[in-house]
Coordinates of C-alpha atoms in Angstrom, one line a residue:
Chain A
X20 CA -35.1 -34.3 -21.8
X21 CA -38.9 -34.2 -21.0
X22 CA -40.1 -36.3 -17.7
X23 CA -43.0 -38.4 -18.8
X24 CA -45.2 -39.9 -16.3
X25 CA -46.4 -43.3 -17.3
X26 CA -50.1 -44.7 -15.6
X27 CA -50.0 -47.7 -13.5
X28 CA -51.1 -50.3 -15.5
X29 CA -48.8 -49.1 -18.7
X30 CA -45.4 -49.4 -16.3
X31 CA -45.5 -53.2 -17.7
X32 CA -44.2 -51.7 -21.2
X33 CA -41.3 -49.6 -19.5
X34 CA -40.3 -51.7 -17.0
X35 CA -42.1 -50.7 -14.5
X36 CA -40.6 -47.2 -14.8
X37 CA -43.1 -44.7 -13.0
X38 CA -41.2 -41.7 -14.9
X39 CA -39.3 -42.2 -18.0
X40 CA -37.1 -39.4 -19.8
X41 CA -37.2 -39.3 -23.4
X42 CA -36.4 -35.9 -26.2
X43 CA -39.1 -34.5 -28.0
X44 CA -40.6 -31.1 -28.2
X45 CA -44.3 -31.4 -28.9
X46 CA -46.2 -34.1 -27.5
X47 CA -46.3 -35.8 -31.1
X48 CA -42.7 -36.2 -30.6
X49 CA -42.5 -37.6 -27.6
X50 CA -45.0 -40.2 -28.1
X51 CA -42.8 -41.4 -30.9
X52 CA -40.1 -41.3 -28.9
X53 CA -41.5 -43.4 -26.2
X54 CA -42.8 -45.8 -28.7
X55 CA -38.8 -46.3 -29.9
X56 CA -37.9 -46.7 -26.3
X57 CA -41.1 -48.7 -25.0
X58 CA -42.7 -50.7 -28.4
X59 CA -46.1 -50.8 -28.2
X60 CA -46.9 -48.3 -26.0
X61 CA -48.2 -46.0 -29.0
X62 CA -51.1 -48.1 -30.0
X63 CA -51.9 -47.9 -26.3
X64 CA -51.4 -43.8 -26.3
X65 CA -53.0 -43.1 -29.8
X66 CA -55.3 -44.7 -32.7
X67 CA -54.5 -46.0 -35.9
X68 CA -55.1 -42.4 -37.4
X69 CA -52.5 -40.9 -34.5
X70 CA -54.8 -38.9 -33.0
X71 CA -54.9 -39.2 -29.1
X72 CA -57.4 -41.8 -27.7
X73 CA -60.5 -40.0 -26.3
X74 CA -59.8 -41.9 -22.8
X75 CA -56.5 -40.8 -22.3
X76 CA -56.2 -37.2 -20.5
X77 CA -52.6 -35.4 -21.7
X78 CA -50.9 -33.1 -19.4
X79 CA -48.0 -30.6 -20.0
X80 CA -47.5 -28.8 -16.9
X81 CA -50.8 -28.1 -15.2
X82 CA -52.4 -28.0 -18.4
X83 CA -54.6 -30.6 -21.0
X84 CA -53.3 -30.3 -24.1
X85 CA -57.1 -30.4 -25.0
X86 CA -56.9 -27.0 -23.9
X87 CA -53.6 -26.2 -25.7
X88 CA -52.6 -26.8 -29.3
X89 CA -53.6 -30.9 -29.0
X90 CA -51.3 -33.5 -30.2
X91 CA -48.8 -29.9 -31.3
X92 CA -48.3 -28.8 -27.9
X93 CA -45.2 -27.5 -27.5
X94 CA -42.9 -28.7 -24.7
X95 CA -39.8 -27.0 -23.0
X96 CA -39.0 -27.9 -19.5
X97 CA -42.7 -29.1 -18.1
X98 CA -43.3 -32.7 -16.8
X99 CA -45.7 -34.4 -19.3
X100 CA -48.7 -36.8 -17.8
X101 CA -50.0 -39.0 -19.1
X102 CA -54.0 -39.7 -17.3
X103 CA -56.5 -42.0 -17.9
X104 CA -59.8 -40.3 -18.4
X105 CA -61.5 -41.7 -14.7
X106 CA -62.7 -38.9 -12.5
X107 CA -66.0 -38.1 -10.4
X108 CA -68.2 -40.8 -9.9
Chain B
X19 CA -50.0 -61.4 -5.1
X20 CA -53.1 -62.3 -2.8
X21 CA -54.8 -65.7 -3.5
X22 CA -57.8 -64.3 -2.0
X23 CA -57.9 -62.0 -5.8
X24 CA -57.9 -65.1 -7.8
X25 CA -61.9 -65.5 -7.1
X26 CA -64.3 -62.8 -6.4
X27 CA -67.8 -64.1 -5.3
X28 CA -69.6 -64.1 -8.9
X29 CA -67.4 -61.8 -11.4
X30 CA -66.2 -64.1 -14.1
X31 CA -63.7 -61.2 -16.5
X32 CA -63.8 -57.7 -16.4
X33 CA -64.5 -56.5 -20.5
X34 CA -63.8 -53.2 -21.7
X35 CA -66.6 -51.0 -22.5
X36 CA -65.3 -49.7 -25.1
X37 CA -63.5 -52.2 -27.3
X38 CA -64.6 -55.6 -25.6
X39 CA -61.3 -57.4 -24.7
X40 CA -61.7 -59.4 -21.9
X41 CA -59.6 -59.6 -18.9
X42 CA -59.7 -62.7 -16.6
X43 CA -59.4 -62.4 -13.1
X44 CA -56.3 -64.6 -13.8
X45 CA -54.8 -62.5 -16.7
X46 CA -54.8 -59.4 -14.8
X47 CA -53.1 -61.2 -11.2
X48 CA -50.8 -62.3 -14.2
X49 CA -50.4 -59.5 -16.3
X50 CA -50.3 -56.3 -13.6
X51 CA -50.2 -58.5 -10.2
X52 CA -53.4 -57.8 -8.8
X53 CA -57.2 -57.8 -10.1
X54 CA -57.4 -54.1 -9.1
X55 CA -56.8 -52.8 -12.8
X56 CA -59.1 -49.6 -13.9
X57 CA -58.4 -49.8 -17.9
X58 CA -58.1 -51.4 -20.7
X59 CA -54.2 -51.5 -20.5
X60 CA -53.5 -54.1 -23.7
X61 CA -55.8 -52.2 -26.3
X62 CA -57.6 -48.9 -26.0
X63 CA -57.3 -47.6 -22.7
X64 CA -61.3 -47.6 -22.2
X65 CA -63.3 -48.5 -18.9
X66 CA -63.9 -51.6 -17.7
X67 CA -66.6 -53.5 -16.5
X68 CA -67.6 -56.4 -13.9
X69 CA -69.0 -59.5 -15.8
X70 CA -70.3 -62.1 -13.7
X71 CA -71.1 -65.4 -14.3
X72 CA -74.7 -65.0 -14.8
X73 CA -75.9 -68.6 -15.6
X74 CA -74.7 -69.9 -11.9
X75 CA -76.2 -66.6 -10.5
X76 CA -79.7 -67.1 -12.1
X77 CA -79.8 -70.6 -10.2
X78 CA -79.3 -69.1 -6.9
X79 CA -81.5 -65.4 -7.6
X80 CA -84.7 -67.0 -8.0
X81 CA -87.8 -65.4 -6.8
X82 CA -88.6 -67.3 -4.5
X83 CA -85.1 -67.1 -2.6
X84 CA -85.4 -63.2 -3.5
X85 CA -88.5 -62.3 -1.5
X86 CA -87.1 -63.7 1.3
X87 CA -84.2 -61.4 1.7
X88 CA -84.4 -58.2 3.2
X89 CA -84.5 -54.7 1.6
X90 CA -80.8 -54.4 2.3
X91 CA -77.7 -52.9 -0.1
X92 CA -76.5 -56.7 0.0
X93 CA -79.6 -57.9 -1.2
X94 CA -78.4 -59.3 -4.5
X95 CA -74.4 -59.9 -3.5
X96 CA -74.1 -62.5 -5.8
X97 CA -74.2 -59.0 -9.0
X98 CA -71.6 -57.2 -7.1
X99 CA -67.9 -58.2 -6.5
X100 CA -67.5 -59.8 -3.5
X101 CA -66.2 -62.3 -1.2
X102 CA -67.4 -61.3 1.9
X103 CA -69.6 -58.7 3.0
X104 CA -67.0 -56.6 5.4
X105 CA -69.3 -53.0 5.0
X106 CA -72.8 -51.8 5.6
X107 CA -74.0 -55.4 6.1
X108 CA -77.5 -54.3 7.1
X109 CA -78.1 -51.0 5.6
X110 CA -81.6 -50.6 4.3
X111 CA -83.0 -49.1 0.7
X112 CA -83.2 -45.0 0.7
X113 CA -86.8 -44.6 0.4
X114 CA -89.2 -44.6 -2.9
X115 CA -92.1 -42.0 -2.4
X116 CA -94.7 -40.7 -4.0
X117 CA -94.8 -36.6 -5.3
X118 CA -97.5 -34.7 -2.9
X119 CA -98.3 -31.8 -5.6
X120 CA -95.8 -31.5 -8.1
X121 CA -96.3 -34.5 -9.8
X122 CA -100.2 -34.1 -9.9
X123 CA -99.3 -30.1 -11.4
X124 CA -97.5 -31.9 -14.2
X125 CA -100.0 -34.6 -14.6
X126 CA -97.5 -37.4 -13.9
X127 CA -96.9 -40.5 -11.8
X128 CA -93.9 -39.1 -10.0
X129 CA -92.0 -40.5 -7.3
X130 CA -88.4 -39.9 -5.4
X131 CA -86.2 -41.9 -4.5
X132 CA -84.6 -40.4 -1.7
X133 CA -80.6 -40.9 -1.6
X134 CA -80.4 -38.2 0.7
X135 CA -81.8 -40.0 3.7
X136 CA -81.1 -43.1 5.4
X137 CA -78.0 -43.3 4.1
X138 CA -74.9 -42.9 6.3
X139 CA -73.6 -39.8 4.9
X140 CA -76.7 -38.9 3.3
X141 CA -75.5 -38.9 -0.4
X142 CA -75.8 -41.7 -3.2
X143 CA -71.7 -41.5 -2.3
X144 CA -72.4 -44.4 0.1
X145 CA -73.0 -46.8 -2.4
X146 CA -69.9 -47.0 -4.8
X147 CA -67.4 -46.0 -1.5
X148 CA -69.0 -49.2 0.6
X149 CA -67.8 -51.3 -2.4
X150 CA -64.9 -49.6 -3.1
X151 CA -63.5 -50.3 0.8
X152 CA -65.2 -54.3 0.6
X153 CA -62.8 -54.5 -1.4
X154 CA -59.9 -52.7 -0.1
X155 CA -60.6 -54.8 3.4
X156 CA -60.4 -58.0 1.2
X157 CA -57.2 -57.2 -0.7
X158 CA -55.3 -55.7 2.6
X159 CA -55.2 -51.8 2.0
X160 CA -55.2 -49.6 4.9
X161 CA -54.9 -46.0 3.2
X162 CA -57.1 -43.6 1.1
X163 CA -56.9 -41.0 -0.9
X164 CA -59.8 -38.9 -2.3
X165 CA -60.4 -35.7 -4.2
X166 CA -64.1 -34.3 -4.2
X167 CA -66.3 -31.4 -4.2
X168 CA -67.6 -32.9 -1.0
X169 CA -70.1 -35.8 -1.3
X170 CA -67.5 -38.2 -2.4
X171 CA -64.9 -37.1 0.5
X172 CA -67.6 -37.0 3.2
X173 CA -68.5 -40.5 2.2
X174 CA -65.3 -41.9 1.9
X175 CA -64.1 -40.1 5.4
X176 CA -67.1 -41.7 6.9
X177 CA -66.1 -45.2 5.7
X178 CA -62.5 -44.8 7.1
X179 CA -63.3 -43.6 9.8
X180 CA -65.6 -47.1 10.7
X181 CA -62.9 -49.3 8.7
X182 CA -59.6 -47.6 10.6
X183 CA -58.4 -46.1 7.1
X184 CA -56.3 -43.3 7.1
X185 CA -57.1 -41.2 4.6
X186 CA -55.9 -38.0 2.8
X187 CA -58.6 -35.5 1.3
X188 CA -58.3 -33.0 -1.5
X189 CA -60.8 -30.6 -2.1
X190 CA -61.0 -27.4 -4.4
X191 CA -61.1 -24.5 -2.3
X192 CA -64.1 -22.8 -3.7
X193 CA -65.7 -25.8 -1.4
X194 CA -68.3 -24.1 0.7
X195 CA -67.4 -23.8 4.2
X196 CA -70.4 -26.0 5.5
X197 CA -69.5 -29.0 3.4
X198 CA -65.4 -29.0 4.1
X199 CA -66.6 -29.0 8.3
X200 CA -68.9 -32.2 6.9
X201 CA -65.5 -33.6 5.8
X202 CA -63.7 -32.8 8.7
X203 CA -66.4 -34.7 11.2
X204 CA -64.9 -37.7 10.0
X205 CA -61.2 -37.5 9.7
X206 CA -59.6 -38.4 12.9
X207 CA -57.0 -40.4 11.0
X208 CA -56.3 -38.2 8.3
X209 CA -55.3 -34.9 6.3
X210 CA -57.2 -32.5 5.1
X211 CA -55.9 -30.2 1.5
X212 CA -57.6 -27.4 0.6
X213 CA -56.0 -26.6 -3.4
X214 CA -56.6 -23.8 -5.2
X215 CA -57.2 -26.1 -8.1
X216 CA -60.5 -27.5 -10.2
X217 CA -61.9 -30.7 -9.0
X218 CA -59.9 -32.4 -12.2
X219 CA -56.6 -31.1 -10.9
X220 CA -57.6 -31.8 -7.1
X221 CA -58.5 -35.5 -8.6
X222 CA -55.0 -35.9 -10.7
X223 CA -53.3 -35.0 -7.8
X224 CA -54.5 -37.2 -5.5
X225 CA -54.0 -39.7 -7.9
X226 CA -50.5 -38.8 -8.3
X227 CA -50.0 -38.9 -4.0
X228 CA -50.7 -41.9 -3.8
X229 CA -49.0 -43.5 -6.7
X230 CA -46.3 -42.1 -5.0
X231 CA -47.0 -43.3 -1.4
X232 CA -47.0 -46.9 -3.1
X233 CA -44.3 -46.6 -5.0
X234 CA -42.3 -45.3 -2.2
X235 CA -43.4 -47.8 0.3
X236 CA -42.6 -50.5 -2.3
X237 CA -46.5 -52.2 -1.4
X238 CA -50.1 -51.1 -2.9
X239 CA -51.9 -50.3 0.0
X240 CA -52.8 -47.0 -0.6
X241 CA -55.8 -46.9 -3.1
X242 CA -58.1 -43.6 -4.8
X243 CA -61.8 -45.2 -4.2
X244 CA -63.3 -44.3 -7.4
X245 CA -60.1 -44.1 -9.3
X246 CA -57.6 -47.4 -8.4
X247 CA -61.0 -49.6 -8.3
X248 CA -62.9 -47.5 -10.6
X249 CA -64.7 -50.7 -11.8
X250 CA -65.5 -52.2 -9.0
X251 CA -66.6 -48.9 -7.4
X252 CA -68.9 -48.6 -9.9
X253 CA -70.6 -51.7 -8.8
X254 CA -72.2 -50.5 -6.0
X255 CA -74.1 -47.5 -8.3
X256 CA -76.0 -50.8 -9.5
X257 CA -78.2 -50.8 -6.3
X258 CA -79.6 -47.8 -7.1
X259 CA -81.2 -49.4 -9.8
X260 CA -82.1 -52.5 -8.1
X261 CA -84.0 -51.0 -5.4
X262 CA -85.6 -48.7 -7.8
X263 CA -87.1 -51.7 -9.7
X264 CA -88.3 -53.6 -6.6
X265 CA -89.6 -50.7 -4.9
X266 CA -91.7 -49.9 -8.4
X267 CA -92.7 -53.2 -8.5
X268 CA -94.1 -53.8 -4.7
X269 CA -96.0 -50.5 -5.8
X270 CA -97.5 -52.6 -8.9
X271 CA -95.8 -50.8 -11.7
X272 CA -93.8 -52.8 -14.3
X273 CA -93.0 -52.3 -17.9
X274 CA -91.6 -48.3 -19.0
X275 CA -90.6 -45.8 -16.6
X276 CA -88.6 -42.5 -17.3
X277 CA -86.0 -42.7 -14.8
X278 CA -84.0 -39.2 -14.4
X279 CA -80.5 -38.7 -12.9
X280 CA -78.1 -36.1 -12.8
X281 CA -75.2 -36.0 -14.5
X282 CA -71.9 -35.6 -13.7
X283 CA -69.1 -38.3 -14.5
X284 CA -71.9 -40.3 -15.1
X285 CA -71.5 -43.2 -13.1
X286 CA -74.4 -43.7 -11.1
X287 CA -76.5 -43.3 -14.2
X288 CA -74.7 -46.0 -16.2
X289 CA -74.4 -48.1 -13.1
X290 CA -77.5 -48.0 -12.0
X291 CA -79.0 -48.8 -16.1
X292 CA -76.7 -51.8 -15.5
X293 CA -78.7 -53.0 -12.2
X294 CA -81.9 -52.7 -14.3
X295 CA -80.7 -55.1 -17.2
X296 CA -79.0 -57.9 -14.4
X297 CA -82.5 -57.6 -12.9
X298 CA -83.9 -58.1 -16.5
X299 CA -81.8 -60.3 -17.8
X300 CA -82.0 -62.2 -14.6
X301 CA -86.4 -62.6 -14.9
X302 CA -86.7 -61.0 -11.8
X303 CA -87.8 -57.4 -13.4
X304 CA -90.0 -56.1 -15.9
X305 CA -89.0 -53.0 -15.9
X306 CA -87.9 -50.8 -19.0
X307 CA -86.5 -47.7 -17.7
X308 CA -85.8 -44.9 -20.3
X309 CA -82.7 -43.1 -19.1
X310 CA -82.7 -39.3 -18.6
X311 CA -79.2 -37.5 -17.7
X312 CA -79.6 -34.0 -16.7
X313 CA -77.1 -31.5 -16.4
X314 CA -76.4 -27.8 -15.9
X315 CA -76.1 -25.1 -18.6
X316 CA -72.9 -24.1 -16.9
X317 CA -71.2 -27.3 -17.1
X318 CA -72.8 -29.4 -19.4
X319 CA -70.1 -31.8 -21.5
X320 CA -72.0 -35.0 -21.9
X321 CA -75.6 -33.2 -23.1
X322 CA -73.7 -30.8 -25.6
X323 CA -72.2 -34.6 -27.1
X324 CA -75.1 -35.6 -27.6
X325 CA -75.2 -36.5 -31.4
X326 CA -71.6 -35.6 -31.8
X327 CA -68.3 -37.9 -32.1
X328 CA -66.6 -36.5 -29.4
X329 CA -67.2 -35.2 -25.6
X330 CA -65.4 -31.3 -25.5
X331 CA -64.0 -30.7 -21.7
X332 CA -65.3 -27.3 -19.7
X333 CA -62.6 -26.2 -17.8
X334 CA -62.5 -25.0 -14.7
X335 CA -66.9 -25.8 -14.8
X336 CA -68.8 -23.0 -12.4
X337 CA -72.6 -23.9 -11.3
X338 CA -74.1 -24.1 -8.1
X339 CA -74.9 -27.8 -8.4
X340 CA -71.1 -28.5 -7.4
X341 CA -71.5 -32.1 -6.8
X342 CA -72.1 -32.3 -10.8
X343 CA -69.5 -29.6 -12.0
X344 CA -67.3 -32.2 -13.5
X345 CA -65.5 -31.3 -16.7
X346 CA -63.9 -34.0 -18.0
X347 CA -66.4 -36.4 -17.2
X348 CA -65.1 -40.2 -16.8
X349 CA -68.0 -42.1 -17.7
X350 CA -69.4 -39.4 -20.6
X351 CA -69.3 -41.9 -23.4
X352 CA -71.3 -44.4 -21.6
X353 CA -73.8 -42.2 -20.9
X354 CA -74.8 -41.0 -24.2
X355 CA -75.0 -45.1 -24.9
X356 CA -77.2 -46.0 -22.2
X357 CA -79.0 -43.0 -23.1
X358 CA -79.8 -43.9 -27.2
X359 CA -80.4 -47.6 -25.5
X360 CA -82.8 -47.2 -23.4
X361 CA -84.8 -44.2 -25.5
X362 CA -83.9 -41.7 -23.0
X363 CA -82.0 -38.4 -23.5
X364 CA -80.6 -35.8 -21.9
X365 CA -81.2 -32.1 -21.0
X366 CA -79.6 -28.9 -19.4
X367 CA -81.1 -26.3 -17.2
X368 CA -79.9 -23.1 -16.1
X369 CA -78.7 -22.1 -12.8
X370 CA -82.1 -20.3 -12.2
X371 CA -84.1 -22.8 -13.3
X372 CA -81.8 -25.2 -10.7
X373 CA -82.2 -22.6 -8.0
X374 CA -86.4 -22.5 -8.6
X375 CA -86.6 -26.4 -8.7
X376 CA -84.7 -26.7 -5.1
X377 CA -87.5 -24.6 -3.6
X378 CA -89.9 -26.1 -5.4
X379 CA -88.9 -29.8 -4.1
X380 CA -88.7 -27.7 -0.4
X381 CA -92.0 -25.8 -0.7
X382 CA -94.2 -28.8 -2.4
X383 CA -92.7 -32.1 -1.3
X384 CA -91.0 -30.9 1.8
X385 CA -87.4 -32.3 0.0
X386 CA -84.3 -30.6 1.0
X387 CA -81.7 -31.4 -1.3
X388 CA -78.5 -30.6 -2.9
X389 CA -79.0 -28.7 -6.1
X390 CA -78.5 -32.1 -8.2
X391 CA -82.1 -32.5 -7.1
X392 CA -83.2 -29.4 -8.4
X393 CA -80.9 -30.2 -11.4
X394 CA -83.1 -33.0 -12.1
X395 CA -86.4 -31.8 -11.1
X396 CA -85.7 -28.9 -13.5
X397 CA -84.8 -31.5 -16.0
X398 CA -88.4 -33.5 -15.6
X399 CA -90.5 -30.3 -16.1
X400 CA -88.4 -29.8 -19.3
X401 CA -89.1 -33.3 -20.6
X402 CA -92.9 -32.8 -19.9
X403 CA -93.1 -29.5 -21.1
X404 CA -91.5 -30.5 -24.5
X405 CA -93.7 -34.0 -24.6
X406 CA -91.1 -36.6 -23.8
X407 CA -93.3 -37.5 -21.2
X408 CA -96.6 -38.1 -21.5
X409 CA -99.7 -37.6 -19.5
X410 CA -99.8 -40.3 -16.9
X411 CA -96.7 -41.9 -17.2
X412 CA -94.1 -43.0 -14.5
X413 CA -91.4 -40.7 -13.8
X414 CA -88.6 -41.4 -10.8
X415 CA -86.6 -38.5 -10.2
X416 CA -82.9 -39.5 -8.0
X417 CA -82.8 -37.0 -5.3
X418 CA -79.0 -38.0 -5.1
X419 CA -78.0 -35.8 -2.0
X420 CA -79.3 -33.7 1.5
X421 CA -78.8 -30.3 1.5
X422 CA -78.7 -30.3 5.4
X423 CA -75.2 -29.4 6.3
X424 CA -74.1 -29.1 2.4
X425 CA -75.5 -26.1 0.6
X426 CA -76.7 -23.5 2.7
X427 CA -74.2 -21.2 2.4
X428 CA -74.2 -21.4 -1.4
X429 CA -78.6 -20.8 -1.1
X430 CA -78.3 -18.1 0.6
X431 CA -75.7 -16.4 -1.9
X432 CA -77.2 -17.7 -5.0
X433 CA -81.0 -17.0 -3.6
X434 CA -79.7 -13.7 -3.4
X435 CA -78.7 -13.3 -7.2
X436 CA -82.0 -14.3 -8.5
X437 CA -84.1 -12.5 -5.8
X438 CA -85.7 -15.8 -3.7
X439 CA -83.6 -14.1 -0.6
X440 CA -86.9 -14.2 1.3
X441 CA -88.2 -17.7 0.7
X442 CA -84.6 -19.6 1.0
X443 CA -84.1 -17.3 4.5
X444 CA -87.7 -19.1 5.4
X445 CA -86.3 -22.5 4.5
X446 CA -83.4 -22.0 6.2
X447 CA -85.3 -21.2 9.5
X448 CA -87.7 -24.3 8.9
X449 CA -84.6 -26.4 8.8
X450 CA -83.2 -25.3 11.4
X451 CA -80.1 -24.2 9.9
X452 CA -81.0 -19.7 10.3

């Protein structure tokens, strides 16, 4: 099981669950498996096309899966987190 | 739920910059239990941004009832979001001056609009954290957490410090000495983290306390200034742009003006476009600022998308102009809109270029900044040089931050590098600060 950290204002969709532990072992699989767990919270997560929405920030570990192998990135016993793009200002 | 959320002074929805749903005030009490929501939650995930109601507001910001108000941050409370005025009630506009020599070398009308005085901690910082703790007084917080490479801490430390906050700061360790002792002035009531992590990590992770302090303590009163209340935050960025426009205009100039910021999330620069069009929109400006963003070589993310679909993130970013070494920078899409908008642009500069502009603004205009300020003045001589801006014209350059107490250890180092040892050890003495 992977520990997902779900933003504030997307707890509404999994009952106001800050964490949530679902199975998958790249982050495309675990965003399917959250949307089975949690409907709707994919079109929130992703576009139509699946890609990752450009203002959500994706964290295995320490590390933005930007950085890694994108919407591939493996997953073994890291927390994922899930960001909204806000920083600096 | 407060009932003092269900109105706030003027706003009338907050709309997604991105997609365009619309969020009432009474949806989001409804939907998340408070008004303090910082995305687009039901669609995209996008930013969002304060709409007011400006028909009612045009009735009351006439002309007449404007030049009877003082030059004060409040001046125009009915375009920011707020009940009651509970911070900086009576601070005054940063100056607007005139360039002694460097504009006159380049042949333009250039002036500076000086964020790094008369503000309380000296850095545009004041503006978005003075909002950001309105309305944290008005909805009955009493804790903060910040990350920051130092301006945003040192502001935000200041502000609790006045408002009895307590307050939890995380800075990067690569933070130069001078500016984590500015931070630490002002935290009586507080902790202090030094991370060896970026500013994005330093910023997720204060993020992340404090979701946990809430959830833990089963109330929100714990809040990340330009993160929990992101858009309201942003609001107070806007008075850069109105004081620019009636500061231009008491000086007789009206119609286009290059107005240059640094970038780094981007805020300031889309906030402060969004003053000029409420002024606009409202008749009480004729202003037509074109937009210039400016960043370094070394961390550049929003220039290098210029053109392109997609803003790439530089991790772990390295430049001297710290304040604007922001990787993953939260308002970078904006920016390039209000930038093809307004028939502006954007350019980068490198680190010696930076370096040779903060002297410059010493030696010529006797302006000791933050190297934002060289950032930008490196940025202007660019734009001249490749005819953006032409002969005569009006130029405002945002000298965002002081380099008293902020950069002096990083001068001397970087001075060093480039061999300008001897004239930044000669501006250190004039300061004071050798």
């Amino acid at each position: 099981m992977v520990k997902v950290h779900i933003p504030t204002p997307l707890r509404r969709l999994t009952g106001d669950k800050a964490i949530v532990d679902v199975n998958g072992k790249s982050i495309r699989e675990i965003i399917e498996a959250l949307e089975k767990a949690f409907p709707g919270i994919k079109k929130r997560l992703c576009e139509e096309d699946g890609s990752i929405r450009k203002f959500i920030n994706v964290y295995v570990g320490e590390e933005d899966i930007r950085f890694l192998d994108g919407i591939d990135t493996e997953v073994r016993q890291e927390d994922v987190n899930l960001v909204p793009a806000i920083a600096g200002g | 739920m407060s009932n003092k959320e269900e109105s706030l002074g003027h706003v009338s929805h907050l709309e997604c910059l991105n997609c365009g749903e619309k969020y009432t005030l009474q949806r989001l009490i409804k939907e998340q239990g408070s008004i303090l929501v910082n995305i687009c939650y039901d669609m995209c995930m996008g930013p969002l941004d304060v709409k007011y109601d400006y028909e009612g507001i045009c009735s009351i910001l006439t002309q007449e009832e404007i030049s009877k108000r003082p030059d004060t941050f409040w001046k125009l409370k009915e375009l920011l979001p707020a009940n009651e005025i509970n911070v900086a009630s009576d601070r005054p506009f940063t100056p607007l001056v005139e360039s002694k020599e460097i504009g006159k070398k380049l042949g333009i009308r250039l002036y500076f609009k000086l964020d790094c005085n008369n503000l309380p901690t000296s850095s545009f910082k004041d503006r978005p954290v003075a909002l950001a703790f309105n309305r944290a007084i008005e909805s009955g917080y009493d804790t903060v957490y910040v990350a920051s490479t130092g301006n945003l801490a040192i502001a935000t430390a200041f502000q609790a410090m006045e408002c009895g906050f307590k307050i939890h700061a995380y800075v990067p360790n690569s933070l130069g000495k001078i500016k984590k002792d500015a931070i630490r002035k002002y935290l009586p009531h507080g902790t202090f983290n030094e991370l060896d992590l970026s500013y994005d990590d330093c910023n997720i992770l204060s993020m992340k306390e404090c979701d946990a302090h809430n959830e833990a303590s089963g109330k929100k009163h714990c809040f990340v200034p330009n993160n929990s209340f992101r858009p309201f935050y942003k609001e107070g960025s806007k008075t850069s742009g109105f004081e620019i426009a009636f500061q231009l205009q008491k000086k007789g100039i009206s119609g286009e003006a290059h107005v240059f910021y640094p970038l780094g999330s981007g805020a300031l620069f889309c906030s402060a476009y969004k003053g000029f069009n409420e002024l606009g929109m409202l008749g009480l400006s004729n202003l037509k600022p074109r937009m210039w963003g400016i960043q370094p070589e070394q961390c550049s993310p929003i220039i290098d998308a210029i053109g392109k679909e997609d803003i790439v993130p530089v991790k772990n970013p390295k430049t001297i102009a710290k304040s604007i070494a922001i990787g993953k920078p939260g308002s970078g899409h904006q920016s390039l809109d209000v930038m093809a908008k307004s028939n502006g642009g954007g350019f980068k500069v490198s680190e010696k270029e930076i370096l040779e502009n903060n002297l410059d603004l010493y030696f010529s205009e006797g302006i000791f900044c933050q190297f934002v300020g060289g950032t930008v003045m490196a940025g202007i001589k660019k734009a001249v040089k490749e005819g953006k801006i032409k002969k005569g014209e009006v130029v405002v350059a945002n000298i965002t931050g002081t380099g008293k107490g902020r950069i002096e250890d990083d001068l001397l180092e970087i001075s060093e590098e480039f061999g300008y040892k001897e004239k930044a050890e000669q501006l250190l003495k004039e300061v004071g600060a050798w």
